mmCIF file of C-alpha atoms in Angstrom:
data_model
loop_
_atom_site.group_PDB
_atom_site.id
_atom_site.type_symbol
_atom_site.label_atom_id
_atom_site.label_comp_id
_atom_site.label_asym_id
_atom_site.label_seq_id
_atom_site.Cartn_x
_atom_site.Cartn_y
_atom_site.Cartn_z
ATOM 1 C CA UNK A 1 -327.528 -76.363 79.080
ATOM 2 C CA UNK A 2 -323.878 -78.064 79.203
ATOM 3 C CA UNK A 3 -322.787 -80.225 82.023
ATOM 4 C CA UNK A 4 -320.295 -77.380 83.014
ATOM 5 C CA UNK A 5 -322.885 -74.729 82.811
ATOM 6 C CA UNK A 6 -325.192 -76.827 84.939
ATOM 7 C CA UNK A 7 -322.570 -77.469 87.417
ATOM 8 C CA UNK A 8 -322.015 -73.589 87.315
ATOM 9 C CA UNK A 9 -325.482 -72.731 88.132
ATOM 10 C CA UNK A 10 -325.567 -74.917 91.196
ATOM 11 C CA UNK A 11 -322.303 -74.342 92.670
ATOM 12 C CA UNK A 12 -322.024 -70.633 91.772
ATOM 13 C CA UNK A 13 -318.974 -71.373 90.070
ATOM 14 C CA UNK A 14 -317.953 -69.876 86.670
ATOM 15 C CA UNK A 15 -316.488 -72.036 83.998
ATOM 16 C CA UNK A 16 -313.199 -70.427 84.882
ATOM 17 C CA UNK A 17 -313.351 -71.716 88.303
ATOM 18 C CA UNK A 18 -314.026 -68.440 89.927
ATOM 19 C CA UNK A 19 -317.371 -68.212 91.901
ATOM 20 C CA UNK A 20 -319.868 -65.613 90.779
ATOM 21 C CA UNK A 21 -319.097 -63.520 93.905
ATOM 22 C CA UNK A 22 -315.495 -63.380 92.903
ATOM 23 C CA UNK A 23 -316.058 -62.286 89.527
ATOM 24 C CA UNK A 24 -318.559 -59.362 90.913
ATOM 25 C CA UNK A 25 -316.046 -58.504 93.521
ATOM 26 C CA UNK A 26 -313.206 -58.532 90.526
ATOM 27 C CA UNK A 27 -315.255 -56.034 88.438
ATOM 28 C CA UNK A 28 -315.753 -53.663 91.476
ATOM 29 C CA UNK A 29 -312.150 -53.952 92.125
ATOM 30 C CA UNK A 30 -311.354 -52.722 88.650
ATOM 31 C CA UNK A 31 -313.053 -49.429 89.541
ATOM 32 C CA UNK A 32 -310.599 -49.141 92.560
ATOM 33 C CA UNK A 33 -313.432 -48.009 95.112
ATOM 34 C CA UNK A 34 -311.104 -46.156 97.416
ATOM 35 C CA UNK A 35 -309.989 -43.681 94.608
ATOM 36 C CA UNK A 36 -313.670 -43.302 93.946
ATOM 37 C CA UNK A 37 -314.545 -42.395 97.473
ATOM 38 C CA UNK A 38 -311.680 -39.868 97.554
ATOM 39 C CA UNK A 39 -312.626 -38.061 94.186
ATOM 40 C CA UNK A 40 -316.158 -37.979 95.497
ATOM 41 C CA UNK A 41 -314.854 -36.510 98.757
ATOM 42 C CA UNK A 42 -313.748 -33.540 96.707
ATOM 43 C CA UNK A 43 -316.656 -33.154 94.480
ATOM 44 C CA UNK A 44 -319.852 -33.124 96.851
ATOM 45 C CA UNK A 45 -318.362 -30.669 99.601
ATOM 46 C CA UNK A 46 -317.610 -28.204 96.594
ATOM 47 C CA UNK A 47 -321.218 -28.574 95.579
ATOM 48 C CA UNK A 48 -322.302 -27.414 98.801
ATOM 49 C CA UNK A 49 -319.794 -24.596 98.699
ATOM 50 C CA UNK A 50 -320.891 -23.608 95.287
ATOM 51 C CA UNK A 51 -324.549 -23.618 96.166
ATOM 52 C CA UNK A 52 -323.825 -21.731 99.545
ATOM 53 C CA UNK A 53 -325.910 -24.245 101.117
ATOM 54 C CA UNK A 54 -327.520 -27.593 100.664
ATOM 55 C CA UNK A 55 -327.987 -28.465 96.619
ATOM 56 C CA UNK A 56 -330.846 -30.444 95.534
ATOM 57 C CA UNK A 57 -330.606 -34.239 96.482
ATOM 58 C CA UNK A 58 -331.240 -34.970 92.654
ATOM 59 C CA UNK A 59 -328.573 -33.083 91.438
ATOM 60 C CA UNK A 60 -325.927 -34.504 94.076
ATOM 61 C CA UNK A 61 -326.986 -38.074 93.287
ATOM 62 C CA UNK A 62 -326.750 -37.574 89.627
ATOM 63 C CA UNK A 63 -323.220 -35.958 89.960
ATOM 64 C CA UNK A 64 -322.117 -38.694 92.308
ATOM 65 C CA UNK A 65 -323.294 -41.408 90.284
ATOM 66 C CA UNK A 66 -321.783 -39.676 87.164
ATOM 67 C CA UNK A 67 -318.612 -38.948 88.675
ATOM 68 C CA UNK A 68 -318.358 -42.413 90.310
ATOM 69 C CA UNK A 69 -318.783 -44.523 86.932
ATOM 70 C CA UNK A 70 -316.380 -42.073 85.214
ATOM 71 C CA UNK A 71 -313.684 -42.691 87.699
ATOM 72 C CA UNK A 72 -314.456 -46.334 87.875
ATOM 73 C CA UNK A 73 -314.333 -46.593 84.057
ATOM 74 C CA UNK A 74 -310.818 -44.755 83.809
ATOM 75 C CA UNK A 75 -309.501 -46.860 86.665
ATOM 76 C CA UNK A 76 -310.697 -50.333 84.831
ATOM 77 C CA UNK A 77 -308.838 -48.842 81.623
ATOM 78 C CA UNK A 78 -305.774 -48.186 83.787
ATOM 79 C CA UNK A 79 -305.865 -51.662 85.066
ATOM 80 C CA UNK A 80 -305.890 -53.077 81.331
ATOM 81 C CA UNK A 81 -302.905 -51.059 80.218
ATOM 82 C CA UNK A 82 -300.967 -51.864 83.604
ATOM 83 C CA UNK A 83 -301.840 -55.590 83.921
ATOM 84 C CA UNK A 84 -298.097 -56.554 82.845
ATOM 85 C CA UNK A 85 -296.663 -54.587 85.917
ATOM 86 C CA UNK A 86 -299.511 -55.156 88.248
ATOM 87 C CA UNK A 87 -298.679 -58.952 88.007
ATOM 88 C CA UNK A 88 -295.225 -58.294 89.524
ATOM 89 C CA UNK A 89 -296.101 -55.863 92.283
ATOM 90 C CA UNK A 90 -297.110 -57.168 95.744
ATOM 91 C CA UNK A 91 -299.474 -54.200 96.105
ATOM 92 C CA UNK A 92 -301.344 -54.931 92.954
ATOM 93 C CA UNK A 93 -301.002 -58.858 92.039
ATOM 94 C CA UNK A 94 -304.387 -59.705 93.670
ATOM 95 C CA UNK A 95 -306.309 -57.496 91.179
ATOM 96 C CA UNK A 96 -308.707 -58.992 88.810
ATOM 97 C CA UNK A 97 -306.350 -59.043 85.686
ATOM 98 C CA UNK A 98 -303.393 -60.552 87.295
ATOM 99 C CA UNK A 99 -305.473 -63.283 88.995
ATOM 100 C CA UNK A 100 -307.107 -63.819 85.477
ATOM 101 C CA UNK A 101 -310.697 -63.586 86.857
ATOM 102 C CA UNK A 102 -311.668 -61.062 84.160
ATOM 103 C CA UNK A 103 -310.163 -61.035 80.705
ATOM 104 C CA UNK A 104 -308.326 -57.967 79.371
ATOM 105 C CA UNK A 105 -311.089 -57.544 76.564
ATOM 106 C CA UNK A 106 -313.952 -57.750 79.115
ATOM 107 C CA UNK A 107 -312.292 -55.162 81.269
ATOM 108 C CA UNK A 108 -311.667 -52.971 78.401
ATOM 109 C CA UNK A 109 -315.387 -53.251 77.370
ATOM 110 C CA UNK A 110 -316.427 -52.693 81.058
ATOM 111 C CA UNK A 111 -314.183 -49.357 81.441
ATOM 112 C CA UNK A 112 -315.503 -47.996 78.195
ATOM 113 C CA UNK A 113 -319.153 -48.839 79.031
ATOM 114 C CA UNK A 114 -318.873 -47.148 82.535
ATOM 115 C CA UNK A 115 -317.499 -43.841 80.884
ATOM 116 C CA UNK A 116 -320.291 -43.703 78.175
ATOM 117 C CA UNK A 117 -322.873 -44.167 80.858
ATOM 118 C CA UNK A 118 -321.046 -41.591 83.179
ATOM 119 C CA UNK A 119 -321.213 -39.193 80.270
ATOM 120 C CA UNK A 120 -324.902 -39.499 79.573
ATOM 121 C CA UNK A 121 -325.701 -39.318 83.278
ATOM 122 C CA UNK A 122 -323.705 -36.243 83.874
ATOM 123 C CA UNK A 123 -324.690 -34.628 80.545
ATOM 124 C CA UNK A 124 -328.537 -35.090 80.745
ATOM 125 C CA UNK A 125 -329.009 -35.005 84.407
ATOM 126 C CA UNK A 126 -326.200 -32.347 85.483
ATOM 127 C CA UNK A 127 -324.946 -30.441 82.696
ATOM 128 C CA UNK A 128 -322.637 -30.977 79.456
ATOM 129 C CA UNK A 129 -319.902 -28.728 80.853
ATOM 130 C CA UNK A 130 -319.478 -31.196 83.879
ATOM 131 C CA UNK A 131 -319.774 -34.086 81.356
ATOM 132 C CA UNK A 132 -317.081 -32.699 79.460
ATOM 133 C CA UNK A 133 -314.854 -32.060 82.369
ATOM 134 C CA UNK A 134 -315.240 -35.545 83.626
ATOM 135 C CA UNK A 135 -314.558 -36.930 80.247
ATOM 136 C CA UNK A 136 -311.172 -34.800 80.201
ATOM 137 C CA UNK A 137 -310.092 -36.231 83.367
ATOM 138 C CA UNK A 138 -310.590 -39.531 82.376
ATOM 139 C CA UNK A 139 -308.470 -39.106 79.262
ATOM 140 C CA UNK A 140 -305.724 -37.394 80.964
ATOM 141 C CA UNK A 141 -305.384 -40.156 83.445
ATOM 142 C CA UNK A 142 -305.453 -42.729 80.656
ATOM 143 C CA UNK A 143 -303.433 -41.275 77.862
ATOM 144 C CA UNK A 144 -301.148 -38.590 79.652
ATOM 145 C CA UNK A 145 -300.422 -40.317 82.955
ATOM 146 C CA UNK A 146 -300.956 -43.960 82.554
ATOM 147 C CA UNK A 147 -299.563 -44.178 79.023
ATOM 148 C CA UNK A 148 -297.067 -41.472 78.716
ATOM 149 C CA UNK A 149 -295.735 -40.364 81.975
ATOM 150 C CA UNK A 150 -295.945 -43.232 84.482
ATOM 151 C CA UNK A 151 -293.181 -45.411 83.042
ATOM 152 C CA UNK A 152 -290.930 -42.677 81.610
ATOM 153 C CA UNK A 153 -290.284 -39.807 84.350
ATOM 154 C CA UNK A 154 -290.134 -39.144 88.166
ATOM 155 C CA UNK A 155 -292.524 -36.378 87.389
ATOM 156 C CA UNK A 156 -295.253 -38.920 86.569
ATOM 157 C CA UNK A 157 -297.465 -38.247 89.501
ATOM 158 C CA UNK A 158 -296.805 -34.565 89.436
ATOM 159 C CA UNK A 159 -298.420 -33.771 86.271
ATOM 160 C CA UNK A 160 -300.395 -37.198 85.888
ATOM 161 C CA UNK A 161 -302.140 -36.086 89.182
ATOM 162 C CA UNK A 162 -303.947 -33.489 87.349
ATOM 163 C CA UNK A 163 -306.537 -35.766 86.528
ATOM 164 C CA UNK A 164 -307.507 -36.302 90.319
ATOM 165 C CA UNK A 165 -307.860 -32.454 90.369
ATOM 166 C CA UNK A 166 -310.918 -32.348 88.211
ATOM 167 C CA UNK A 167 -313.682 -33.340 90.771
ATOM 168 C CA UNK A 168 -313.111 -29.989 92.570
ATOM 169 C CA UNK A 169 -314.212 -28.221 89.069
ATOM 170 C CA UNK A 170 -316.896 -30.811 88.400
ATOM 171 C CA UNK A 171 -318.504 -30.149 91.796
ATOM 172 C CA UNK A 172 -318.583 -26.536 91.145
ATOM 173 C CA UNK A 173 -319.945 -26.547 87.630
ATOM 174 C CA UNK A 174 -322.469 -29.213 88.572
ATOM 175 C CA UNK A 175 -324.172 -26.419 90.608
ATOM 176 C CA UNK A 176 -323.253 -23.301 88.673
ATOM 177 C CA UNK A 177 -322.611 -24.447 84.955
ATOM 178 C CA UNK A 178 -319.645 -22.255 84.890
ATOM 179 C CA UNK A 179 -316.040 -22.123 86.172
ATOM 180 C CA UNK A 180 -314.605 -19.659 88.536
ATOM 181 C CA UNK A 181 -311.602 -18.921 90.641
ATOM 182 C CA UNK A 182 -312.624 -20.777 93.923
ATOM 183 C CA UNK A 183 -312.728 -24.189 92.158
ATOM 184 C CA UNK A 184 -309.548 -23.414 90.655
ATOM 185 C CA UNK A 185 -307.909 -22.839 94.079
ATOM 186 C CA UNK A 186 -309.209 -26.097 95.326
ATOM 187 C CA UNK A 187 -307.984 -27.626 91.919
ATOM 188 C CA UNK A 188 -304.541 -26.619 93.081
ATOM 189 C CA UNK A 189 -304.744 -27.798 96.570
ATOM 190 C CA UNK A 190 -305.569 -31.056 95.489
ATOM 191 C CA UNK A 191 -302.755 -30.727 92.525
ATOM 192 C CA UNK A 192 -299.993 -29.837 95.353
ATOM 193 C CA UNK A 193 -301.573 -32.494 97.840
ATOM 194 C CA UNK A 194 -300.876 -35.384 95.404
ATOM 195 C CA UNK A 195 -297.139 -35.409 95.222
ATOM 196 C CA UNK A 196 -296.696 -35.806 99.099
ATOM 197 C CA UNK A 197 -299.547 -38.179 99.398
ATOM 198 C CA UNK A 198 -298.401 -40.393 96.457
ATOM 199 C CA UNK A 199 -294.728 -40.436 97.208
ATOM 200 C CA UNK A 200 -295.397 -41.373 100.742
ATOM 201 C CA UNK A 201 -297.046 -44.556 99.308
ATOM 202 C CA UNK A 202 -294.444 -45.102 96.714
ATOM 203 C CA UNK A 203 -291.818 -44.962 99.400
ATOM 204 C CA UNK A 204 -293.413 -47.768 101.034
ATOM 205 C CA UNK A 205 -293.658 -49.804 97.922
ATOM 206 C CA UNK A 206 -290.609 -48.635 96.128
ATOM 207 C CA UNK A 207 -288.999 -51.993 95.852
ATOM 208 C CA UNK A 208 -292.093 -52.922 93.795
ATOM 209 C CA UNK A 209 -291.783 -49.942 91.554
ATOM 210 C CA UNK A 210 -288.000 -50.583 91.146
ATOM 211 C CA UNK A 211 -288.734 -54.221 90.313
ATOM 212 C CA UNK A 212 -291.036 -53.036 87.128
ATOM 213 C CA UNK A 213 -288.824 -50.118 86.038
ATOM 214 C CA UNK A 214 -291.511 -47.462 87.196
ATOM 215 C CA UNK A 215 -289.416 -44.285 88.066
ATOM 216 C CA UNK A 216 -291.339 -43.205 90.981
ATOM 217 C CA UNK A 217 -289.291 -40.388 92.905
ATOM 218 C CA UNK A 218 -288.469 -42.868 95.797
ATOM 219 C CA UNK A 219 -287.224 -45.285 93.529
ATOM 220 C CA UNK A 220 -284.469 -43.156 91.959
ATOM 221 C CA UNK A 221 -283.728 -40.609 94.938
ATOM 222 C CA UNK A 222 -283.002 -41.296 98.557
ATOM 223 C CA UNK A 223 -285.381 -41.166 101.248
ATOM 224 C CA UNK A 224 -284.112 -37.611 102.498
ATOM 225 C CA UNK A 225 -284.461 -36.150 99.033
ATOM 226 C CA UNK A 226 -288.003 -37.493 98.836
ATOM 227 C CA UNK A 227 -288.794 -36.147 102.249
ATOM 228 C CA UNK A 228 -287.556 -32.696 101.235
ATOM 229 C CA UNK A 229 -289.603 -32.560 98.151
ATOM 230 C CA UNK A 230 -292.547 -33.645 100.309
ATOM 231 C CA UNK A 231 -292.008 -30.822 102.678
ATOM 232 C CA UNK A 232 -291.682 -28.293 99.814
ATOM 233 C CA UNK A 233 -294.884 -29.444 98.169
ATOM 234 C CA UNK A 234 -296.713 -29.389 101.637
ATOM 235 C CA UNK A 235 -295.838 -25.732 102.115
ATOM 236 C CA UNK A 236 -297.102 -24.752 98.831
ATOM 237 C CA UNK A 237 -300.201 -26.808 99.251
ATOM 238 C CA UNK A 238 -300.928 -25.175 102.817
ATOM 239 C CA UNK A 239 -300.395 -21.633 101.261
ATOM 240 C CA UNK A 240 -302.600 -22.448 98.308
ATOM 241 C CA UNK A 241 -305.241 -23.597 100.662
ATOM 242 C CA UNK A 242 -305.340 -20.252 102.523
ATOM 243 C CA UNK A 243 -306.311 -18.522 99.276
ATOM 244 C CA UNK A 244 -309.661 -19.760 99.220
ATOM 245 C CA UNK A 245 -310.662 -17.204 102.109
ATOM 246 C CA UNK A 246 -310.066 -14.020 100.385
ATOM 247 C CA UNK A 247 -310.859 -15.399 96.656
ATOM 248 C CA UNK A 248 -314.307 -16.847 97.795
ATOM 249 C CA UNK A 249 -314.981 -14.497 100.701
ATOM 250 C CA UNK A 250 -315.290 -17.576 103.115
ATOM 251 C CA UNK A 251 -316.613 -17.354 106.550
ATOM 252 C CA UNK A 252 -314.048 -18.304 109.537
ATOM 253 C CA UNK A 253 -314.888 -21.989 109.459
ATOM 254 C CA UNK A 254 -312.827 -22.653 106.644
ATOM 255 C CA UNK A 255 -309.536 -20.619 107.292
ATOM 256 C CA UNK A 256 -309.528 -21.819 110.808
ATOM 257 C CA UNK A 257 -309.728 -25.476 109.649
ATOM 258 C CA UNK A 258 -307.014 -24.762 107.100
ATOM 259 C CA UNK A 259 -304.402 -23.293 109.268
ATOM 260 C CA UNK A 260 -304.956 -26.050 111.789
ATOM 261 C CA UNK A 261 -304.983 -28.936 109.492
ATOM 262 C CA UNK A 262 -302.204 -27.304 107.262
ATOM 263 C CA UNK A 263 -299.921 -26.895 110.362
ATOM 264 C CA UNK A 264 -300.589 -30.327 111.457
ATOM 265 C CA UNK A 265 -299.418 -31.571 107.955
ATOM 266 C CA UNK A 266 -296.418 -29.611 107.916
ATOM 267 C CA UNK A 267 -295.349 -30.882 111.384
ATOM 268 C CA UNK A 268 -295.706 -34.384 110.093
ATOM 269 C CA UNK A 269 -293.881 -33.654 106.994
ATOM 270 C CA UNK A 270 -291.270 -32.183 108.734
ATOM 271 C CA UNK A 271 -290.846 -35.084 111.303
ATOM 272 C CA UNK A 272 -290.630 -37.332 108.339
ATOM 273 C CA UNK A 273 -287.850 -35.174 106.896
ATOM 274 C CA UNK A 274 -286.018 -35.316 110.286
ATOM 275 C CA UNK A 275 -286.429 -39.298 110.475
ATOM 276 C CA UNK A 276 -285.220 -39.709 106.764
ATOM 277 C CA UNK A 277 -281.898 -37.516 107.628
ATOM 278 C CA UNK A 278 -281.151 -39.823 110.295
ATOM 279 C CA UNK A 279 -281.970 -43.383 108.255
ATOM 280 C CA UNK A 280 -282.906 -44.402 104.931
ATOM 281 C CA UNK A 281 -284.577 -47.409 106.512
ATOM 282 C CA UNK A 282 -288.493 -47.401 105.753
ATOM 283 C CA UNK A 283 -289.397 -48.666 109.331
ATOM 284 C CA UNK A 284 -287.392 -45.627 110.551
ATOM 285 C CA UNK A 285 -288.908 -42.970 107.985
ATOM 286 C CA UNK A 286 -292.429 -44.366 108.491
ATOM 287 C CA UNK A 287 -293.893 -42.954 105.376
ATOM 288 C CA UNK A 288 -297.372 -44.529 105.716
ATOM 289 C CA UNK A 289 -297.888 -42.532 108.799
ATOM 290 C CA UNK A 290 -297.814 -39.202 106.296
ATOM 291 C CA UNK A 291 -299.775 -41.089 103.987
ATOM 292 C CA UNK A 292 -302.589 -41.895 106.273
ATOM 293 C CA UNK A 293 -302.465 -38.319 107.778
ATOM 294 C CA UNK A 294 -302.836 -37.088 104.006
ATOM 295 C CA UNK A 295 -306.044 -38.897 103.378
ATOM 296 C CA UNK A 296 -307.405 -37.247 106.670
ATOM 297 C CA UNK A 297 -306.103 -33.863 105.860
ATOM 298 C CA UNK A 298 -307.927 -33.789 102.600
ATOM 299 C CA UNK A 299 -311.166 -35.189 103.903
ATOM 300 C CA UNK A 300 -311.427 -32.840 106.840
ATOM 301 C CA UNK A 301 -310.472 -29.903 104.730
ATOM 302 C CA UNK A 302 -313.106 -30.358 102.215
ATOM 303 C CA UNK A 303 -315.547 -31.006 104.881
ATOM 304 C CA UNK A 304 -314.760 -27.521 106.310
ATOM 305 C CA UNK A 305 -315.389 -26.231 102.594
ATOM 306 C CA UNK A 306 -318.924 -27.900 102.846
ATOM 307 C CA UNK A 307 -319.656 -26.681 106.333
ATOM 308 C CA UNK A 308 -318.326 -23.199 105.859
ATOM 309 C CA UNK A 309 -321.361 -21.745 104.130
ATOM 310 C CA UNK A 310 -323.690 -23.550 106.498
ATOM 311 C CA UNK A 311 -322.279 -22.329 109.522
ATOM 312 C CA UNK A 312 -321.459 -18.818 108.507
ATOM 313 C CA UNK A 313 -324.844 -17.779 106.996
#
């Protein structure tokens, strides 16, 4: 053992100067845990809905592990590709690669390994249809959104956001091993939810995106124009969410929740639009208010998806 290695083993420091705890935290950070939480939140409730009750614990665990590894791997690869702009943005400059705690090569191997393990877990312990959908979602996120759309068009998050819609399909196929119209409706709910959610966050960090030439809509359009788009997508999102009632023949729990949550979301979206009409200052528009509400909206809507078959038997 060299003197450096000996020192590292005693102090818990890596040769690069970061502690072992920092390195572990950096690898976890590469997977974007908050994104994983959100994706799993749209996977597990759909499994309950597809089963019309409580699915087997083993199936849920395998789907959660496989889905988390897949999303984490795709996020790690996204971090590798975007490391140049991540270094310049306030929101992302504390990530592992900009801080040089993890090398790009190590992050690349880490991401590919997670996706490979995820595919095997889903394929052998869930089914190969779910595994294929998971691989497709990760590939779409990396190649279509990250590499093709993100730095080229204001529609980046609209079409790139399709990758985040796949968990609704995966949750359904994990239970049924086939597709149906019900998960397609939920897929579309997430699709129309993504632009308002992401544009609100991008509005808060529009100077960051402008500095690295990423043409997020709030960078190239005024606050009132962005808010108007958010209102339009919000109306479509709420309308699509109500389609699950007739398409899947749900009980009353889901449509009541969808109406209440949707109405509240629309109120918040319209209030943001009214604030944007008066001022283009972020402190006046308060986009993060809608961003946080959008997280709560999607969480509670999918909780209602899970509870509906349990409470209306």
